[in-house]
Short mmCIF file of C-alpha atoms in Angstrom, two decimals:
data_model
loop_
_atom_site.label_atom_id
_atom_site.label_comp_id
_atom_site.label_asym_id
_atom_site.label_seq_id
_atom_site.Cartn_x
_atom_site.Cartn_y
_atom_site.Cartn_z
CA MET A 1 128.58 92.84 92.87
CA VAL A 2 125.51 93.31 94.73
CA SER A 3 121.71 93.15 93.40
CA PHE A 4 118.68 94.26 94.98
CA PRO A 5 115.21 95.56 94.27
CA VAL A 6 114.67 99.21 93.76
CA HIS A 7 111.71 99.47 96.24
CA ARG A 8 114.45 98.24 98.94
CA ILE A 9 116.34 101.47 98.79
CA ARG A 10 115.70 103.76 101.64
CA PHE A 11 117.78 106.49 100.90
CA CYS A 12 120.07 108.17 98.30
CA ALA A 13 121.86 111.34 97.97
CA ARG A 14 124.65 113.31 96.48
CA GLY A 15 127.73 115.04 97.75
CA GLN A 16 127.94 118.58 98.33
CA LEU A 17 128.36 120.44 94.66
CA ASP A 18 131.19 122.63 96.25
CA SER A 19 132.80 119.99 97.99
CA ALA A 20 135.24 117.25 96.92
CA GLU A 21 132.45 114.72 97.29
CA ARG A 22 130.68 116.24 94.37
CA GLU A 23 131.57 113.22 91.98
CA CYS A 24 129.93 110.92 94.81
CA PHE A 25 126.42 109.29 95.36
CA ALA A 26 125.48 107.30 98.10
CA LEU A 27 122.45 104.92 98.61
CA SER A 28 121.45 102.82 101.61
CA PHE A 29 118.89 99.51 101.35
CA THR A 30 117.67 96.99 103.31
CA GLN A 31 119.73 93.72 103.12
CA LYS A 32 118.12 91.79 105.62
CA ASN A 33 114.38 91.99 107.31
CA ALA A 34 113.98 92.06 111.17
CA THR A 35 113.30 88.96 112.96
CA ALA A 36 112.03 88.11 116.54
CA THR A 37 115.90 87.83 117.54
CA ASP A 38 117.75 90.06 115.30
CA ALA A 39 117.38 93.70 114.00
CA ALA A 40 117.03 94.85 110.14
CA LEU A 41 120.40 94.73 108.71
CA HIS A 42 121.04 98.34 106.26
CA GLN A 43 123.62 98.42 104.04
CA CYS A 44 124.92 102.19 102.43
CA HIS A 45 127.38 102.18 99.18
CA VAL A 46 129.07 105.05 98.01
CA PHE A 47 130.19 105.76 94.36
CA ARG A 48 132.69 107.84 92.78
CA CYS A 49 131.96 108.77 89.28
CA GLN A 50 134.82 110.22 86.65
CA LEU A 51 132.46 113.03 86.07
CA PRO A 52 130.17 115.26 88.56
CA GLU A 53 127.59 115.24 85.87
CA ALA A 54 127.33 111.52 85.91
CA ALA A 55 126.50 111.24 89.59
CA GLY A 56 123.55 114.00 89.03
CA LYS A 57 122.29 112.03 86.68
CA ALA A 58 122.29 108.96 88.52
CA LEU A 59 120.60 110.26 91.21
CA LEU A 60 117.89 112.12 88.93
CA SER A 61 116.98 108.40 87.63
CA PHE A 62 116.46 107.52 91.34
CA ALA A 63 114.37 110.46 91.89
CA ASN A 64 112.07 109.78 89.01
CA ALA A 65 111.63 106.09 89.97
CA PHE A 66 110.61 107.67 93.49
CA ARG A 67 108.88 110.79 92.42
CA ASN A 68 106.54 111.99 95.42
CA ASN A 69 104.19 114.61 94.10
CA SER A 70 101.80 115.58 96.95
CA GLY A 71 98.85 117.86 96.83
CA SER A 72 100.86 120.66 98.51
CA SER A 73 103.75 120.48 96.11
CA SER A 74 104.84 122.60 93.58
CA SER A 75 104.19 121.76 89.74
CA SER A 76 107.22 119.72 89.31
CA SER A 77 106.58 116.29 90.18
CA THR A 78 110.33 115.19 90.60
CA VAL A 79 111.79 115.58 94.07
CA LEU A 80 115.50 115.86 93.68
CA PRO A 81 118.11 113.85 95.71
CA ARG A 82 119.14 115.79 98.95
CA PRO A 83 123.08 116.52 99.15
CA ILE A 84 125.21 114.28 101.40
CA PRO A 85 125.22 116.17 104.99
CA THR A 86 128.83 116.70 106.36
CA ARG A 87 127.65 116.44 109.92
CA ARG A 88 125.19 114.28 111.30
CA THR A 89 123.22 117.29 113.10
CA SER A 90 119.37 116.22 113.73
CA ASN A 91 119.36 112.38 113.34
CA ALA A 92 119.75 111.94 117.26
CA THR A 93 116.44 114.10 117.67
CA ALA A 94 114.53 112.79 114.78
CA GLU A 95 115.14 109.10 116.01
CA ASP A 96 114.16 110.22 119.73
CA GLU A 97 111.00 111.76 118.22
CA THR A 98 109.91 108.57 116.39
CA ALA A 99 110.63 106.42 119.10
CA SER A 100 109.01 108.76 121.76
CA SER A 101 105.79 108.61 119.43
CA LEU A 102 105.80 104.61 119.14
CA GLU A 103 106.50 104.03 122.22
CA GLY A 104 103.30 105.67 123.36
CA ALA A 105 101.36 103.81 120.62
CA PHE A 106 102.67 100.37 121.36
CA SER A 107 103.90 97.81 123.93
CA SER A 108 106.93 95.94 123.18
CA GLY A 109 105.94 92.23 121.87
CA GLY A 110 102.32 93.08 121.69
CA GLU A 111 100.10 92.51 118.28
CA GLU A 112 97.98 95.16 116.75
CA ASP A 113 95.59 94.69 113.89
CA PHE A 114 94.84 96.93 111.21
CA GLN A 115 92.50 96.82 108.25
CA PHE A 116 92.64 98.39 104.68
CA ASP A 117 90.26 99.15 102.06
CA ALA A 118 91.57 99.26 98.19
CA PHE A 119 89.76 100.84 95.50
CA LEU A 120 90.67 100.60 92.16
CA GLU A 121 89.04 102.66 89.39
CA MET A 122 90.36 103.23 85.49
CA ARG A 123 89.63 106.14 83.60
CA GLU A 124 90.06 106.95 79.95
CA GLU A 125 91.01 109.73 77.55
CA ASP A 126 87.65 110.83 75.83
CA ALA A 127 87.27 113.68 72.95
CA LYS A 128 87.54 116.67 75.05
CA ARG A 129 90.73 115.48 76.24
CA GLY A 130 89.51 114.78 79.59
CA PHE A 131 89.35 111.34 81.40
CA MET A 132 86.03 109.43 82.13
CA ILE A 133 85.50 106.31 84.05
CA CYS A 134 85.54 103.16 82.86
CA PRO A 135 82.57 100.68 83.77
CA GLN A 136 83.28 97.99 85.89
CA GLU A 137 80.96 94.88 86.60
CA LYS A 138 82.00 92.02 88.85
CA ASN A 139 85.75 93.09 89.12
CA CYS A 140 85.39 93.42 85.14
CA PHE A 141 86.49 96.78 83.41
CA LYS A 142 85.54 97.69 80.08
CA LEU A 143 88.36 99.50 78.37
CA ARG A 144 88.76 100.83 74.74
CA ARG A 145 91.82 100.11 73.27
CA ASP A 146 94.27 102.68 71.82
CA ARG A 147 93.21 105.15 74.27
CA GLU A 148 95.34 107.23 77.42
CA LYS A 149 94.02 106.02 80.55
CA ARG A 150 94.72 107.06 84.32
CA VAL A 151 94.90 104.10 86.84
CA VAL A 152 93.53 105.40 90.47
CA VAL A 153 94.29 103.72 93.41
CA VAL A 154 92.71 104.86 96.99
CA LEU A 155 94.02 103.24 99.88
CA GLN A 156 91.86 103.66 103.29
CA GLN A 157 92.49 102.56 106.82
CA THR A 158 89.16 101.21 107.96
CA ALA A 159 90.33 99.91 111.19
CA GLY A 160 93.58 99.92 113.84
CA PRO A 161 94.47 101.21 117.40
CA LYS A 162 96.58 103.88 115.72
CA ILE A 163 96.46 105.45 112.24
CA LEU A 164 99.26 104.00 109.77
CA THR A 165 100.06 107.20 107.67
CA VAL A 166 101.13 106.24 104.04
CA LYS A 167 104.80 107.77 104.34
CA LYS A 168 105.98 107.51 100.47
CA CYS A 169 104.64 105.59 97.48
CA PHE A 170 107.14 103.84 95.63
CA GLY A 171 105.12 103.57 92.54
CA LEU A 172 102.14 101.82 90.90
CA LEU A 173 102.60 98.95 88.95
CA LEU A 174 100.51 97.22 85.99
CA GLY A 175 100.54 93.88 84.60
CA ALA A 176 99.01 91.60 82.11
CA GLY A 177 97.78 88.38 83.77
CA ARG A 178 97.46 87.24 87.25
CA ASN A 179 99.90 85.13 89.80
CA LEU A 180 102.87 87.67 88.34
CA ARG A 181 106.35 88.04 89.25
CA HIS A 182 107.86 91.38 89.94
CA SER A 183 109.40 91.24 87.02
CA ASP A 184 106.26 90.79 85.20
CA MET A 185 104.82 94.07 86.70
CA HIS A 186 105.55 97.38 84.59
CA LEU A 187 106.06 100.93 86.32
CA LEU A 188 103.62 103.37 85.50
CA GLU A 189 104.48 107.07 85.23
CA MET A 190 102.92 108.71 88.29
CA VAL A 191 100.59 111.74 87.98
CA SER A 192 99.77 112.61 91.81
CA GLU A 193 99.76 111.51 94.81
CA TYR A 194 97.24 112.85 97.51
CA VAL A 195 97.66 112.72 101.41
CA PHE A 196 95.12 113.86 103.78
CA PHE A 197 92.44 113.55 101.43
CA GLU A 198 88.56 113.01 102.17
CA TYR A 199 87.32 110.15 99.98
CA CYS A 200 83.67 109.15 100.10
CA ASN A 201 82.87 105.73 101.16
CA ASP A 202 79.81 105.34 98.60
CA TYR A 203 82.53 106.74 95.72
CA SER A 204 79.81 108.75 94.57
CA GLN A 205 81.06 112.34 95.38
CA SER A 206 83.90 113.95 93.85
CA THR A 207 87.54 113.87 95.81
CA GLY A 208 87.45 117.07 98.11
CA ARG A 209 90.13 118.29 100.69
CA GLY A 210 89.92 116.83 103.96
CA ASN A 211 91.52 116.47 107.18
CA ASP A 212 91.51 112.55 106.85
CA ALA A 213 94.73 110.88 107.36
CA ARG A 214 93.48 107.56 106.89
CA THR A 215 92.95 107.89 103.27
CA TYR A 216 95.85 107.78 100.61
CA ILE A 217 95.19 108.32 96.66
CA VAL A 218 97.64 107.29 93.99
CA GLU A 219 97.14 108.24 90.12
CA ALA A 220 99.07 106.95 87.53
CA VAL A 221 99.23 107.07 83.38
CA TRP A 222 98.66 104.24 81.43
CA HIS A 223 99.77 104.53 77.81
CA PRO A 224 98.00 102.63 75.42
CA HIS A 225 101.10 101.51 73.48
CA LEU A 226 103.58 100.58 76.08
CA GLN A 227 105.04 96.82 74.50
CA ASN A 228 104.85 95.11 78.02
CA LEU A 229 101.09 95.61 78.25
CA GLU A 230 100.46 95.06 74.55
CA VAL A 231 97.77 92.70 75.61
CA LEU A 232 95.51 94.77 77.52
CA ASN A 233 95.45 96.91 74.39
CA THR A 234 94.30 94.13 72.23
CA GLU A 235 90.49 93.79 71.16
CA THR A 236 89.21 90.59 72.99
CA PRO A 237 86.52 88.21 71.39
CA ARG A 238 82.87 88.67 72.86
CA GLU A 239 82.95 86.17 75.49
CA THR A 240 86.52 86.65 76.32
CA ARG A 241 88.18 88.00 79.04
CA VAL A 242 91.91 89.13 79.94
CA PHE A 243 93.31 89.32 83.57
CA MET A 244 95.32 92.32 84.86
CA THR A 245 97.20 93.01 88.26
CA VAL A 246 97.69 96.55 89.62
CA ALA A 247 100.09 96.87 92.76
CA VAL A 248 101.05 99.52 94.94
CA ASP A 249 104.22 99.67 97.13
CA VAL A 250 104.08 102.11 100.24
CA ILE A 251 105.87 103.03 103.39
CA LEU A 252 103.53 102.85 106.30
CA THR A 253 104.72 104.92 109.85
CA GLY A 254 106.69 102.53 111.83
CA ILE A 255 107.17 99.65 109.38
CA ASP A 256 110.86 99.76 108.08
CA GLU A 257 109.53 97.50 104.55
CA PRO A 258 107.54 98.45 102.00
CA VAL A 259 103.94 97.17 101.50
CA ARG A 260 102.63 95.88 98.33
CA PHE A 261 98.68 96.27 97.80
CA ASN A 262 97.84 93.63 95.11
CA MET A 263 94.67 93.94 93.24
CA GLU A 264 93.38 91.68 90.40
CA CYS A 265 90.68 92.38 88.06
CA LYS A 266 89.63 91.48 84.34
CA ALA A 267 88.85 93.28 81.78
CA ARG A 268 87.22 93.19 78.33
CA ILE A 269 88.81 95.63 75.79
CA PHE A 270 86.72 97.00 73.25
CA HIS A 271 87.20 99.19 69.83
CA GLU A 272 88.41 102.83 70.36
CA HIS A 273 85.33 104.23 69.50
CA GLU A 274 82.75 101.90 71.26
CA ARG A 275 80.33 103.55 73.49
CA PHE A 276 78.95 102.57 76.84
CA TRP A 277 75.64 104.10 77.49
CA TYR A 278 75.65 103.18 81.21
CA VAL A 279 78.81 104.14 83.16
CA SER A 280 78.42 103.80 87.03
CA ARG A 281 81.24 105.00 89.31
CA ARG A 282 81.60 101.52 90.67
CA PRO A 283 85.29 100.73 91.76
CA VAL A 284 87.21 97.19 92.22
CA VAL A 285 87.04 97.01 96.25
CA GLU A 286 89.41 94.59 97.96
CA LYS A 287 89.94 94.31 102.05
CA TYR A 288 93.34 93.58 103.67
CA PHE A 289 94.19 92.69 107.22
CA LEU A 290 97.75 93.11 108.52
CA THR A 291 98.89 92.30 111.91
CA THR A 292 102.05 94.15 113.39
CA ARG A 293 104.47 93.32 116.14
CA LEU A 294 106.68 96.02 117.84
CA ILE A 295 110.34 94.74 118.81
CA ILE A 296 112.48 96.84 120.75
CA THR A 297 116.24 96.61 120.04
CA GLY A 298 119.56 98.38 121.28
CA MET A 299 119.97 101.01 123.89
CA MET A 300 118.92 103.87 121.71
CA SER A 301 115.30 102.61 121.87
CA CYS A 302 115.25 101.43 117.93
CA TYR A 303 111.58 100.64 117.26
CA GLN A 304 111.15 97.90 114.39
CA MET A 305 107.81 96.32 113.23
CA PRO A 306 108.37 92.83 111.69
CA MET A 307 104.91 92.01 110.30
CA THR A 308 103.10 89.07 109.93
CA THR A 309 99.55 89.31 107.54
CA ARG A 310 96.45 87.97 107.05
CA TRP A 311 95.99 88.85 103.51
CA GLY A 312 92.70 88.41 101.29
CA LYS A 313 89.75 89.88 99.85
CA GLN A 314 86.77 90.94 101.08
CA THR A 315 85.07 87.97 100.02
CA SER A 316 87.49 85.36 101.39
CA GLN A 317 86.41 83.14 104.22
CA THR A 318 89.45 82.61 106.03
CA GLY A 319 92.77 84.97 106.03
CA LEU A 320 96.29 83.75 105.07
CA CYS A 321 99.26 83.93 107.19
CA LEU A 322 102.14 85.32 105.31
CA SER A 323 105.86 86.61 106.19
CA ARG A 324 106.91 89.61 105.17
CA ALA A 325 108.67 88.18 102.09
CA CYS A 326 105.50 86.74 101.00
CA LEU A 327 103.62 89.83 101.42
CA ARG A 328 105.57 91.61 98.60
CA ASN A 329 104.86 88.86 95.90
CA ARG A 330 101.82 87.23 96.92
CA VAL A 331 98.76 88.17 94.42
CA VAL A 332 95.49 87.39 96.28
#
């Protein structure tokens, strides 16, 4: 038996409905990360179900986990799995295009430095069934219990020799506390994701469509009565604060492993009908530093980007050198 985190799944598919493979589904995942001397190791598993419907249900579960509803997509937020192709017709072309684009942007063995800003904002349901911004001061949100909330995270690349576009978001996670393990985090229901949106740096204007590929916005629903997040729905004493952690797993262009942006903050929980007389649109902001290195392997010009990172808040004095495994688990 093999077990691995869901975010390591690279691809999942189902057999053609009009073929003998209609009872089958397959998935591939990264078993071993790339190093300076070895290429990344990927595995593919194919499963056969007793009933064709079971294969569809299994893939639907993966689709719900990896739903990717962009601004230009239809009203449905679920991306259905693609059937397993019977022949490989366009893979070579796609690989050539990817290799060509990366070859022009990087030199083998060279390191590139990138910087990202992450903005965290909370919104609560109001009396008009809309969502209003939650007050925040000194990285501490003022929240009301028993109200449905929206968690909004904006990722914005601020520096780097090229744009590392977010290809996919695997989900937005929330947990009560800090220094949490992956199992302590709860996957929230995704509402929407936006690419190529223009998000103002001063955070004083509403979001609008633009042509800025450096910005990526993720929004998810936080239901107040989730059992794993009960601590964040309980009123806190006057001078007491609770910690919470928000994480976003994304795939960046040219990097074969998911990158996790961890954000820690505090919250004070008030009564459901508490009134806040002054509300400012002030998000929690953290700065991240990423160093990548390109490795060319094989005769097919396969490009991979193992990365080490200096990962820290804007207020930190020095960066931290972390491996790719540490990046997924490190809470700043």
